[in-house]
Coordinates of C-alpha atoms and ligand atoms in Angstrom, one line a residue:
Chain S
M1 CA 0.0 0.0 0.0
I2 CA 2.7 2.5 1.1
G3 CA 4.9 1.1 -1.7
K4 CA 2.2 1.8 -4.2
L5 CA 1.6 5.3 -2.8
L6 CA 5.3 6.0 -3.2
S7 CA 5.4 4.5 -6.7
Y8 CA 7.8 1.8 -5.5
D9 CA 10.4 4.4 -5.1
P10 CA 10.7 4.5 -1.3
P11 CA 13.6 6.5 0.4
K12 CA 16.6 4.3 -0.1
S13 CA 18.3 4.9 3.3
R14 CA 16.9 4.5 6.8
V15 CA 18.1 7.9 8.0
L16 CA 16.4 9.5 5.0
G17 CA 13.2 7.6 5.7
V18 CA 13.2 8.7 9.3
V19 CA 13.9 12.4 8.4
L20 CA 11.2 12.4 5.8
A21 CA 8.7 10.8 8.2
I22 CA 9.5 13.5 10.8
I23 CA 9.0 16.3 8.2
V24 CA 5.7 14.9 7.0
L25 CA 4.4 14.3 10.5
G26 CA 5.6 17.7 11.6
L27 CA 3.8 19.3 8.7
A28 CA 0.7 17.3 9.2
L29 CA 0.4 18.3 12.9
A30 CA 2.0 21.7 12.6
P31 CA -1.0 23.8 13.8
F32 CA -1.2 21.6 16.9
L33 CA 2.5 21.2 17.6
F34 CA 3.6 24.7 16.9
P35 CA 0.9 27.2 17.7
G36 CA 1.2 30.8 16.5
A37 CA 0.9 32.6 13.2
A38 CA 4.6 32.6 12.4
A39 CA 5.0 28.9 12.8
I40 CA 2.0 27.9 10.7
N41 CA 3.1 30.4 8.0
T42 CA 6.5 28.7 7.9
A43 CA 4.8 25.2 7.7
A44 CA 2.6 26.3 4.8
K45 CA 5.5 27.9 3.0
I46 CA 7.4 24.6 3.3
C47 CA 4.5 22.7 1.8
I48 CA 4.2 25.1 -1.1
F49 CA 7.9 25.1 -1.8
I50 CA 8.1 21.3 -1.7
V51 CA 5.8 21.3 -4.7
L52 CA 7.6 24.1 -6.5
V53 CA 11.0 22.6 -5.9
A54 CA 9.7 19.2 -7.0
S55 CA 8.4 20.7 -10.2
Y56 CA 11.8 22.2 -10.9
D57 CA 13.6 19.0 -10.2
I58 CA 11.5 17.2 -12.8
L59 CA 13.1 19.6 -15.3
I60 CA 16.6 20.1 -14.0
G61 CA 17.2 16.8 -12.1
Y62 CA 15.3 14.3 -14.1
T63 CA 15.3 15.6 -17.7
G64 CA 18.5 17.7 -17.5
I65 CA 16.9 20.9 -18.7
V66 CA 18.1 24.2 -17.2
S67 CA 15.3 26.7 -17.0
F68 CA 15.0 30.0 -15.1
A69 CA 11.3 30.4 -15.7
Q70 CA 10.0 28.3 -12.8
T71 CA 8.9 31.3 -10.7
M72 CA 7.1 32.6 -13.8
F73 CA 4.8 29.6 -13.7
F74 CA 4.5 29.9 -9.9
G75 CA 3.4 33.5 -10.5
I76 CA 0.9 32.5 -13.2
G77 CA -0.7 30.3 -10.7
G78 CA -0.7 33.0 -8.0
Y79 CA -2.0 35.8 -10.3
G80 CA -4.5 33.5 -12.1
V81 CA -6.3 32.6 -8.8
G82 CA -5.6 36.0 -7.1
L83 CA -6.9 38.2 -9.9
S84 CA -10.0 35.9 -10.5
L85 CA -10.9 36.1 -6.8
Y86 CA -10.2 39.9 -6.7
F87 CA -12.3 40.8 -9.7
L88 CA -15.0 38.1 -9.7
G89 CA -15.6 37.6 -6.0
P90 CA -14.4 35.1 -3.4
T91 CA -16.4 32.0 -4.3
W92 CA -15.3 28.4 -5.0
P93 CA -16.4 28.4 -8.7
V94 CA -14.2 31.5 -9.3
L95 CA -11.3 29.8 -7.5
A96 CA -11.8 26.8 -9.9
L97 CA -12.0 29.1 -12.9
G98 CA -8.8 30.8 -11.8
I99 CA -7.0 27.5 -11.5
V100 CA -8.2 26.4 -15.0
I101 CA -7.1 29.7 -16.6
A102 CA -3.7 29.6 -14.9
L103 CA -3.1 26.0 -15.9
I104 CA -4.0 26.6 -19.5
L105 CA -1.9 29.8 -19.7
G106 CA 1.0 28.2 -17.9
V107 CA 1.0 25.0 -20.0
A108 CA 0.5 26.9 -23.3
L109 CA 3.4 29.2 -22.5
A110 CA 5.7 26.3 -21.5
F111 CA 4.7 24.5 -24.8
V112 CA 5.5 27.5 -26.9
I113 CA 8.9 28.1 -25.2
G114 CA 9.7 24.4 -25.5
L115 CA 8.8 24.1 -29.1
V116 CA 10.7 27.2 -30.1
S117 CA 13.9 26.5 -28.1
L118 CA 14.2 22.9 -26.9
R119 CA 15.6 21.6 -30.1
V120 CA 18.6 23.8 -29.9
K121 CA 21.5 24.1 -27.4
A122 CA 20.7 23.8 -23.7
I123 CA 22.3 27.2 -23.0
F124 CA 20.0 28.8 -25.5
F125 CA 16.9 27.3 -23.8
A126 CA 18.1 28.7 -20.4
M127 CA 18.6 32.1 -21.9
I128 CA 15.1 32.1 -23.5
T129 CA 13.5 31.2 -20.2
L130 CA 15.4 34.0 -18.5
A131 CA 14.3 36.5 -21.1
V132 CA 10.6 35.3 -21.1
A133 CA 10.6 35.3 -17.3
S134 CA 12.0 38.9 -17.1
A135 CA 9.5 40.1 -19.7
F136 CA 6.7 38.5 -17.7
L137 CA 7.9 40.2 -14.5
I138 CA 8.0 43.5 -16.2
L139 CA 4.6 43.0 -17.7
A140 CA 3.1 42.0 -14.3
T141 CA 4.4 45.2 -12.7
Q142 CA 3.5 47.5 -15.6
L143 CA -0.1 46.4 -16.1
S144 CA -1.0 47.9 -12.7
E145 CA -4.7 48.4 -13.4
L146 CA -5.0 44.7 -13.7
T147 CA -2.3 43.3 -11.4
G148 CA -1.9 46.1 -8.9
G149 CA 1.7 46.7 -10.1
E150 CA 4.5 46.6 -7.6
D151 CA 2.0 46.4 -4.7
G152 CA 0.2 43.3 -6.0
R153 CA -3.3 42.5 -5.1
T154 CA -4.8 41.5 -1.8
F155 CA -8.0 39.5 -2.2
R156 CA -10.5 37.5 -0.2
V157 CA -10.8 33.8 -0.3
P158 CA -14.0 31.6 -0.1
E159 CA -15.6 32.0 3.3
L160 CA -14.6 28.5 4.6
L161 CA -10.9 29.5 4.4
R162 CA -11.1 32.9 6.1
P163 CA -9.4 33.5 9.4
G164 CA -12.7 34.9 10.9
T165 CA -14.6 31.7 10.1
K166 CA -15.1 29.5 13.1
L167 CA -15.5 25.8 12.1
L168 CA -15.9 24.2 15.5
E169 CA -17.7 25.6 18.6
A170 CA -15.1 24.3 21.1
P171 CA -11.3 24.3 20.6
L172 CA -9.7 21.0 19.6
F173 CA -6.7 20.0 21.7
G174 CA -6.5 23.6 22.8
L175 CA -6.6 25.0 19.2
E176 CA -9.3 27.2 17.9
I177 CA -10.4 25.6 14.6
T178 CA -10.7 28.6 12.3
G179 CA -10.8 29.0 8.5
R180 CA -7.1 29.5 8.7
I181 CA -6.6 25.9 9.9
A182 CA -8.9 24.7 7.1
A183 CA -6.7 26.7 4.6
Y184 CA -3.6 25.1 6.1
Y185 CA -4.9 21.6 5.7
L186 CA -6.1 22.4 2.2
V187 CA -2.5 23.5 1.4
F188 CA -1.0 20.5 3.2
L189 CA -3.2 17.9 1.6
A190 CA -3.0 19.4 -1.9
A191 CA 0.8 19.6 -1.6
L192 CA 1.0 16.0 -0.5
A193 CA -1.2 14.8 -3.3
L194 CA 0.8 16.8 -5.9
F195 CA 4.0 15.5 -4.6
L196 CA 2.8 11.9 -4.9
V197 CA 1.6 12.5 -8.4
A198 CA 5.0 13.9 -9.2
L199 CA 6.6 10.9 -7.7
R200 CA 4.4 8.6 -9.8
L201 CA 5.3 10.7 -12.9
V202 CA 9.1 10.4 -12.5
N203 CA 8.8 6.7 -11.8
S204 CA 6.5 5.9 -14.7
C205 CA 7.7 4.6 -18.0
F206 CA 7.4 8.2 -19.2
G207 CA 9.7 9.4 -16.4
R208 CA 12.2 6.7 -17.3
V209 CA 12.5 8.1 -20.8
L210 CA 13.1 11.6 -19.3
Q211 CA 16.0 10.1 -17.3
A212 CA 17.3 8.3 -20.4
I213 CA 17.4 11.7 -22.3
R214 CA 19.3 13.2 -19.4
E215 CA 21.7 10.3 -19.4
N216 CA 22.4 9.9 -23.1
E217 CA 20.4 12.0 -25.5
S218 CA 21.7 10.4 -28.7
R219 CA 21.2 6.9 -27.5
A220 CA 17.6 7.7 -26.6
E221 CA 17.1 9.2 -30.0
A222 CA 18.7 6.0 -31.6
L223 CA 16.1 3.9 -29.7
G224 CA 13.3 5.9 -31.4
Y225 CA 12.5 8.4 -28.7
R226 CA 11.7 11.9 -30.1
V227 CA 13.8 13.9 -27.7
V228 CA 12.1 17.3 -28.4
Y229 CA 8.7 15.8 -27.8
Y230 CA 9.6 14.4 -24.4
R231 CA 11.5 17.5 -23.4
T232 CA 8.5 19.7 -24.3
L233 CA 6.1 17.5 -22.5
A234 CA 8.3 17.4 -19.4
S235 CA 8.5 21.2 -19.4
C236 CA 4.7 21.5 -19.8
L237 CA 4.1 19.1 -16.9
S238 CA 6.7 20.8 -14.7
A239 CA 5.0 24.1 -15.5
A240 CA 1.6 22.7 -14.5
L241 CA 3.0 21.6 -11.2
A242 CA 4.6 25.0 -10.6
V243 CA 1.2 26.7 -11.4
C244 CA -0.4 24.5 -8.8
A245 CA 2.2 25.6 -6.2
G246 CA 1.4 29.2 -7.1
V247 CA -2.3 28.5 -6.6
L248 CA -1.6 27.2 -3.1
S249 CA 0.6 30.1 -2.3
A250 CA -2.2 32.6 -3.3
I251 CA -4.8 30.7 -1.3
W252 CA -2.6 30.8 1.7
L253 CA -1.3 34.4 1.5
R254 CA -4.6 35.9 0.2
Y255 CA -2.2 38.1 -1.7
T256 CA -0.3 38.0 -5.0
G257 CA 2.5 40.3 -6.0
P258 CA 5.7 40.3 -8.0
E259 CA 7.9 40.0 -4.9
T260 CA 6.3 36.9 -3.5
T261 CA 5.8 34.9 -6.7
L262 CA 7.7 36.2 -9.7
S263 CA 11.0 37.6 -8.4
F264 CA 14.4 36.1 -9.4
A265 CA 15.3 36.0 -5.7
I266 CA 12.7 33.2 -5.4
M267 CA 14.1 31.4 -8.5
L268 CA 17.5 31.5 -6.8
D269 CA 16.1 30.1 -3.6
V270 CA 14.4 27.3 -5.5
L271 CA 17.7 26.5 -7.3
L272 CA 19.5 26.3 -3.9
M273 CA 16.8 24.1 -2.4
V274 CA 17.2 21.7 -5.3
V275 CA 21.0 21.6 -5.0
I276 CA 21.0 21.2 -1.3
G277 CA 18.4 18.5 -1.2
G278 CA 19.8 16.7 -4.2
M279 CA 19.0 16.8 -7.9
G280 CA 17.2 14.0 -9.6
T281 CA 15.5 12.8 -6.5
L282 CA 12.1 14.2 -5.5
Y283 CA 12.8 13.5 -1.8
G284 CA 15.6 16.0 -2.2
A285 CA 12.9 18.6 -2.8
V286 CA 11.3 17.8 0.6
I287 CA 14.6 18.0 2.5
G288 CA 15.9 21.0 0.6
A289 CA 12.8 23.1 0.9
S290 CA 12.3 22.2 4.6
L291 CA 15.9 22.9 5.6
F292 CA 16.2 26.1 3.6
I293 CA 13.0 27.7 4.8
L294 CA 13.6 26.7 8.4
A295 CA 17.1 28.3 8.1
Q296 CA 15.6 31.4 6.5
N297 CA 13.1 31.8 9.3
Y298 CA 14.9 30.6 12.4
L299 CA 18.6 31.1 11.8
Q300 CA 18.4 34.6 13.1
K301 CA 16.8 33.6 16.4
L302 CA 19.3 30.7 16.8
M303 CA 22.2 33.1 16.3
G304 CA 20.8 35.4 18.9
V305 CA 20.9 32.6 21.4
A306 CA 24.3 31.4 20.3
S307 CA 25.7 35.0 20.4
A308 CA 24.4 35.4 24.0
A309 CA 25.8 32.0 24.9
T310 CA 29.3 32.7 23.7
E311 CA 29.5 36.0 25.6
G312 CA 32.9 36.4 26.9
F313 CA 34.7 34.6 24.1
P314 CA 36.6 36.8 21.7
L315 CA 35.1 37.5 18.3
L316 CA 32.6 34.7 18.4
P317 CA 29.6 36.7 19.7
R318 CA 30.2 39.3 17.1
L319 CA 30.4 36.7 14.3
L320 CA 27.2 35.1 15.6
H321 CA 25.4 38.4 15.9
P322 CA 21.8 38.0 14.4
D323 CA 22.6 40.7 11.8
R324 CA 25.1 38.4 10.2
W325 CA 22.6 35.7 9.5
L326 CA 22.8 36.1 5.7
L327 CA 26.5 35.6 5.9
L328 CA 26.2 32.5 7.9
L329 CA 23.5 31.2 5.5
G330 CA 25.9 31.7 2.6
V331 CA 28.7 29.9 4.4
L332 CA 26.3 27.0 5.2
F333 CA 25.4 26.7 1.5
V334 CA 28.9 26.7 0.4
L335 CA 29.8 24.0 2.9
S336 CA 26.8 21.9 2.1
V337 CA 27.5 22.0 -1.7
Y338 CA 31.2 21.3 -1.0
F339 CA 30.5 18.3 1.3
F340 CA 27.4 17.0 -0.4
P341 CA 27.9 17.7 -4.1
T342 CA 25.0 15.3 -4.9
G343 CA 22.8 16.9 -2.3
I344 CA 21.8 15.6 1.1
V345 CA 19.6 12.9 -0.3
G346 CA 22.3 11.8 -2.8
R347 CA 24.8 11.5 0.0
L348 CA 22.4 9.5 2.2
T349 CA 21.5 7.0 -0.5
Q350 CA 25.2 6.6 -1.4
R351 CA 26.0 5.7 2.1
A352 CA 23.1 3.2 2.2
R353 CA 24.4 1.5 -1.0
K354 CA 27.8 0.8 0.4
Chain I
M1 CA 17.0 -12.4 -56.0
S2 CA 14.7 -10.7 -53.5
V3 CA 14.7 -7.0 -53.2
P4 CA 17.0 -5.5 -50.6
V5 CA 15.5 -4.4 -47.3
L6 CA 18.1 -1.7 -46.9
E7 CA 19.8 0.0 -49.7
T8 CA 22.3 2.9 -50.1
R9 CA 22.8 4.7 -53.3
D10 CA 26.0 6.7 -53.9
L11 CA 26.1 7.4 -50.2
T12 CA 28.7 10.0 -49.4
I13 CA 29.9 12.1 -46.5
R14 CA 32.6 14.6 -46.5
F15 CA 34.3 16.1 -43.4
G16 CA 35.9 19.2 -44.7
G17 CA 38.2 17.9 -47.5
H18 CA 38.1 14.3 -46.2
V19 CA 35.7 12.0 -47.9
A20 CA 35.0 9.4 -45.1
V21 CA 32.3 7.5 -47.1
N22 CA 32.6 7.7 -50.8
A23 CA 29.6 6.9 -53.1
V24 CA 28.8 3.6 -51.5
S25 CA 26.0 1.8 -53.4
T26 CA 24.9 -1.6 -52.2
G27 CA 21.9 -3.4 -50.7
F28 CA 21.2 -5.7 -47.8
R29 CA 18.6 -8.5 -48.0
A30 CA 16.5 -10.1 -45.3
G31 CA 18.0 -13.3 -43.8
E32 CA 21.5 -12.2 -45.0
L33 CA 24.4 -11.5 -42.7
T34 CA 26.9 -9.1 -44.3
A35 CA 30.2 -8.5 -42.8
I36 CA 31.8 -5.1 -43.4
V37 CA 35.6 -5.1 -43.1
G38 CA 38.3 -2.7 -43.7
P39 CA 41.3 -1.1 -41.8
N40 CA 40.9 1.4 -39.0
G41 CA 39.5 4.7 -40.3
A42 CA 38.1 3.1 -43.5
G43 CA 34.7 4.6 -42.8
K44 CA 32.8 1.5 -41.4
T45 CA 31.4 3.3 -38.4
T46 CA 30.7 6.4 -40.4
Y47 CA 28.8 4.3 -42.9
F48 CA 26.7 3.0 -40.0
N49 CA 26.2 6.5 -38.7
L50 CA 24.8 7.5 -42.1
I51 CA 22.4 4.6 -42.2
S52 CA 21.0 5.0 -38.6
G53 CA 21.0 8.8 -38.9
Q54 CA 23.6 10.0 -36.5
L55 CA 25.3 11.8 -39.3
P56 CA 23.7 13.6 -42.3
A57 CA 24.7 12.4 -45.7
T58 CA 26.5 14.9 -47.9
S59 CA 25.0 13.3 -50.9
G60 CA 23.4 10.0 -52.0
Q61 CA 20.3 8.2 -50.7
I62 CA 19.2 5.6 -48.2
F63 CA 16.2 3.3 -48.7
L64 CA 14.4 1.1 -46.3
D65 CA 11.9 -1.2 -48.1
G66 CA 12.1 1.0 -51.1
E67 CA 11.1 4.1 -49.1
E68 CA 13.7 6.9 -48.9
I69 CA 14.8 7.6 -45.3
T70 CA 17.8 9.8 -46.1
A71 CA 16.3 12.9 -44.5
L72 CA 14.6 11.2 -41.4
P73 CA 16.0 11.8 -37.9
P74 CA 17.5 8.8 -36.0
S75 CA 14.4 8.4 -33.9
A76 CA 12.2 7.9 -37.0
R77 CA 14.6 5.4 -38.5
A78 CA 14.7 3.5 -35.3
Q79 CA 10.9 3.3 -35.3
K80 CA 11.0 2.0 -38.9
G81 CA 13.2 -0.9 -37.7
I82 CA 16.8 0.2 -37.9
G83 CA 18.7 -1.0 -34.8
R84 CA 22.2 -0.1 -33.8
A85 CA 24.8 -1.3 -31.3
F86 CA 27.6 1.1 -31.0
Q87 CA 31.3 0.5 -31.3
I88 CA 31.8 3.0 -28.5
T89 CA 29.5 1.7 -25.8
S90 CA 26.5 4.1 -25.5
L91 CA 24.4 3.3 -22.4
F92 CA 22.3 5.1 -19.8
P93 CA 25.0 5.1 -17.1
N94 CA 23.0 6.0 -14.1
L95 CA 20.1 3.7 -14.8
T96 CA 20.1 0.0 -13.9
V97 CA 20.9 -2.7 -16.4
H98 CA 17.3 -3.7 -16.5
E99 CA 16.1 -0.2 -17.0
N100 CA 18.6 0.2 -19.9
V101 CA 17.0 -2.7 -21.7
R102 CA 13.4 -1.9 -20.7
L103 CA 13.8 1.5 -22.4
A104 CA 14.5 -0.3 -25.6
V105 CA 11.5 -2.7 -25.2
Q106 CA 9.3 0.3 -24.3
A107 CA 10.5 2.3 -27.4
R108 CA 8.7 -0.2 -29.6
S109 CA 5.4 0.2 -28.0
R110 CA 2.7 2.7 -29.1
H111 CA 2.2 3.5 -25.5
A112 CA 5.8 4.4 -24.8
A113 CA 4.9 8.0 -24.2
S114 CA 1.5 7.6 -22.8
L115 CA 0.6 9.6 -19.8
T116 CA -2.7 7.9 -19.3
R117 CA -0.9 4.7 -18.3
L118 CA 1.1 6.2 -15.4
W119 CA -0.4 3.8 -13.0
S120 CA 0.0 0.5 -15.0
S121 CA 3.0 -1.7 -14.2
H122 CA 3.8 -2.9 -17.7
R123 CA 4.5 -6.5 -16.6
E124 CA 5.1 -7.7 -20.2
W125 CA 7.8 -5.0 -20.8
I126 CA 9.6 -6.0 -17.7
E127 CA 9.5 -9.7 -18.7
R128 CA 10.7 -9.0 -22.3
A129 CA 13.6 -7.0 -20.9
E130 CA 14.5 -9.9 -18.6
R131 CA 14.5 -12.3 -21.5
A132 CA 16.8 -9.9 -23.4
L133 CA 19.2 -9.9 -20.4
E134 CA 19.2 -13.7 -20.2
E135 CA 20.2 -13.9 -23.8
V136 CA 23.5 -12.2 -23.0
N137 CA 23.9 -13.6 -19.6
L138 CA 23.4 -10.4 -17.7
H139 CA 20.3 -11.3 -15.7
N140 CA 22.2 -11.6 -12.5
Q141 CA 23.3 -7.9 -12.8
R142 CA 19.7 -6.8 -13.3
D143 CA 19.8 -4.0 -10.7
T144 CA 23.4 -2.9 -11.1
L145 CA 23.9 0.6 -12.5
A146 CA 25.2 0.4 -16.1
A147 CA 28.1 2.7 -15.1
A148 CA 29.3 0.2 -12.6
L149 CA 29.6 -2.8 -15.0
P150 CA 33.0 -4.1 -16.1
H151 CA 33.9 -3.4 -19.7
G152 CA 32.8 -6.8 -21.1
D153 CA 29.4 -6.6 -19.5
K154 CA 28.9 -3.1 -20.8
R155 CA 29.5 -4.5 -24.3
K156 CA 27.0 -7.2 -23.7
L157 CA 24.4 -4.7 -22.5
E158 CA 25.1 -2.6 -25.6
V159 CA 24.1 -5.6 -27.7
A160 CA 21.1 -6.5 -25.4
I161 CA 19.7 -3.1 -25.9
M162 CA 19.6 -3.5 -29.6
M163 CA 18.2 -7.1 -29.3
A164 CA 15.4 -5.8 -27.0
L165 CA 14.5 -3.2 -29.6
E166 CA 13.7 -6.1 -32.0
P167 CA 14.6 -4.1 -35.2
R168 CA 14.5 -5.6 -38.7
V169 CA 18.0 -4.3 -39.5
F170 CA 20.6 -5.1 -36.9
M171 CA 23.9 -3.2 -37.1
F172 CA 26.7 -4.6 -34.9
D173 CA 29.8 -2.4 -34.8
E174 CA 32.6 -4.6 -33.4
P175 CA 30.4 -6.2 -30.8
T176 CA 33.2 -8.3 -29.2
A177 CA 35.9 -5.6 -29.2
G178 CA 37.6 -5.5 -25.8
M179 CA 35.8 -8.6 -24.5
S180 CA 37.7 -11.3 -22.8
V181 CA 38.0 -14.6 -24.7
D182 CA 35.5 -16.4 -22.6
E183 CA 32.8 -13.7 -23.1
V184 CA 33.0 -13.6 -26.8
P185 CA 31.1 -16.9 -27.5
V186 CA 27.9 -15.5 -25.9
I187 CA 27.7 -12.7 -28.4
L188 CA 28.7 -14.9 -31.4
D189 CA 26.0 -17.5 -30.4
L190 CA 23.5 -14.7 -30.2
I191 CA 24.3 -13.4 -33.6
A192 CA 24.3 -17.0 -35.0
K193 CA 20.8 -17.5 -33.5
L194 CA 19.6 -14.3 -34.9
K195 CA 20.8 -15.3 -38.3
A196 CA 19.1 -18.7 -38.0
R197 CA 15.8 -17.0 -37.7
G198 CA 16.2 -16.2 -41.3
D199 CA 14.2 -13.0 -41.6
K200 CA 16.5 -10.4 -40.2
T201 CA 19.0 -8.2 -42.1
I202 CA 22.3 -8.2 -40.2
L203 CA 25.3 -6.0 -40.7
L204 CA 28.4 -6.8 -38.8
V205 CA 31.6 -4.8 -38.6
E206 CA 34.3 -7.1 -37.3
H207 CA 38.1 -7.2 -37.4
K208 CA 38.5 -10.9 -36.4
M209 CA 38.5 -12.7 -39.7
D210 CA 37.7 -16.1 -38.3
V211 CA 34.5 -14.7 -36.8
V212 CA 33.7 -13.1 -40.1
R213 CA 34.2 -16.3 -42.0
S214 CA 32.2 -18.4 -39.7
L215 CA 29.2 -16.1 -39.6
A216 CA 29.0 -14.1 -42.8
D217 CA 27.0 -14.9 -45.9
R218 CA 28.7 -12.1 -47.7
I219 CA 31.6 -9.7 -47.1
I220 CA 32.0 -6.2 -48.3
V221 CA 35.3 -4.3 -48.0
L222 CA 35.7 -0.6 -47.4
L223 CA 38.9 1.1 -48.2
N224 CA 39.3 4.9 -47.6
G225 CA 35.5 5.1 -47.7
T226 CA 35.2 3.3 -51.0
L227 CA 33.5 0.0 -51.5
S228 CA 36.4 -2.1 -52.9
A229 CA 35.2 -5.7 -52.8
D230 CA 31.9 -7.4 -52.4
G231 CA 31.2 -11.2 -52.6
D232 CA 31.0 -14.4 -50.7
P233 CA 33.4 -15.0 -47.9
A234 CA 35.8 -17.4 -49.5
E235 CA 36.1 -15.3 -52.6
V236 CA 36.6 -12.0 -50.8
T237 CA 39.0 -13.3 -48.1
A238 CA 41.3 -14.6 -50.8
S239 CA 41.2 -11.5 -52.8
A240 CA 43.9 -8.9 -53.0
A241 CA 41.6 -6.2 -51.6
V242 CA 41.2 -7.9 -48.2
Q243 CA 44.9 -8.6 -47.9
E244 CA 45.5 -5.0 -48.7
A245 CA 42.8 -3.9 -46.3
Y246 CA 44.3 -5.9 -43.4
L247 CA 47.9 -4.9 -43.9
G248 CA 47.5 -2.2 -41.3
V249 CA 45.6 -4.4 -38.9
A250 CA 46.8 -7.9 -39.0
P251 CA 50.1 -8.5 -37.2
K252 CA 51.5 -10.6 -40.1
R253 CA 51.0 -10.5 -43.8
G254 CA 48.5 -13.2 -44.8
A255 CA 46.8 -13.3 -41.4
A256 CA 43.5 -12.9 -43.2
H257 CA 44.0 -16.3 -44.6
G258 CA 44.3 -17.7 -41.1
Ligands
ATP401 N1 32.3 13.4 -36.9 C1 33.5 13.3 -37.6 N2 34.1 14.5 -38.0 C2 35.3 14.4 -38.7 N3 35.9 13.3 -39.1 C3 35.3 12.1 -38.8 C4 34.1 12.1 -38.0 N4 33.7 10.8 -37.9 C5 34.6 10.1 -38.5 N5 35.6 10.9 -39.1 C6 36.7 10.4 -39.9 O1 36.3 9.5 -40.8 C7 37.2 8.5 -41.0 C8 36.4 7.1 -40.9 O2 36.2 6.9 -39.5 P1 35.4 5.6 -39.0 O3 35.2 5.8 -37.5 O4 34.2 5.5 -39.8 O5 36.4 4.4 -39.3 P2 36.2 2.9 -39.0 O6 36.2 2.2 -40.3 O7 35.0 2.7 -38.2 O8 37.5 2.6 -38.1 P3 37.7 1.6 -36.9 O9 38.0 0.3 -37.4 O10 38.9 2.2 -36.2 O11 36.5 1.7 -36.0 C9 38.3 8.6 -40.1 O12 39.4 9.3 -40.7 C10 37.7 9.6 -39.0 O13 38.7 10.4 -38.5
MG402 MG1 34.6 2.0 -36.3

């Protein structure tokens, strides 16, 4: 049963299995385990980024395509749902309409980019995605009547998901069950389902062809696989998954704007999460996204504690001062890439093989 | 005589000033095993590359069952039944041995790319891949990564991939090169069995003349890209062309006669 759910591709090392189980359990029970708005925000962000990073790994890790447009599709999901809800009212049918529009737009765009540029050199494809994504970002900020420009749009979600909605009379395990909790579980369950679908995809016969293309393009071609067709399809599927992540993000934040969905800073974060977790393994997306977002949110606090604890030592408290958190984050990245060139998951499975 | 399954007409490729394959016109029939011999650099691999589409012809034409395929990409030629085992082993290094072969099995199916079958297990593909591995004695390394195989096993896998593709035209490019003596018979038996089926078109590039003589129905000789002899094995091995062709390869003059 579990085997089938995981597409017969279970984590290949015990440590990895345990860590993944802790992450999934932690996310499943987050509202109860870690009360407070900040903690549940972090948990929701992890869920959303797991899907986004997984979608990116299908491209870069499984198919060997380098793209810089993943946040554009993320943004299309966010804006599609956000603007629909903003202009047409906060109802479920409008939400569904927004999702459909965003999916069609995202997949169509991925298809066109793929068709135009996937038959040529990989570097050319990367450049095209960079150009299209920049153009899209500019477009989204310029069309301010529609998109709200730099400020983005704040909108309302269907009533069930609003913070003001009370779903249960009495608190459950000491937690007030509001629409916010419902929204969290919507995000969590959707992310879980999307992740499992992605896992099925990469472990299907179709996914195996993608890996074959990554491994040896000309051999795949000599077996009769039309490489351009598979690459284009992979980038459409990856785009669809990123659109879904964007939809979840919009539902959770009740806001969409260029900073939170389209910016290249996020693209860079996604890239780092893939590398840290490990390319070519979807479990890497779970590890990478969780670790990165936790570090982003809690490193500063941790450093405050460490800085206070090392009071009296020379230099250390000043190095560990919370203001230097970005520096420390950078150092941690360099170290992790240096010591785990195949990512954390890659490293763990290698050890398990020996 | 029956019509050739595969035919090349004036097939030529030029690399800058160097003509690697020069106006080669010949045909290959079903049930016939043709050995292609010639010294290093004669253009044998390049001739294969032209047929299976890895290189575009400068001029000339290629026909499969009378239909011109000169302009088709390699994938289309593979789908029409041209199979290739490469001289320089070309595998999917980070996939398992079984996955390497299953990809070939799957490539023949109409449903190879189907997304509606994400949830089916494709039992029969898995079994066909297993049979292909048994044929070359690799079934015990089923779950090893291709990259981790020793050289001889990589060569076997290279052949197994083409066998699993079940093409109509089989192109073997020095299949036993670099194999240890005790591994060679597996491959030769396999080629002999394939020939015994009687309906396949087999092209074999091979330097070992004893192998060529025991398997081939016909030998063609390439010299500097030009077809310089064509005929039955006894005739061709005795001819001056082959002796000339093997001057550079055989350790002693007359080695071609054995
Ligand atoms: N892609 C290429 N670009 C330029 N020259 C090439 C290319 N491929 C082959 N050649 C040249 O064409 C000639 C024929 O090479 P080819 O590999 O076909 O020889 P071969 O008969 O297979 O030799 P061997 O017995 O060593 O395998 C050689 O001189 C080689 O350098
Ligand atoms: Mg050669």
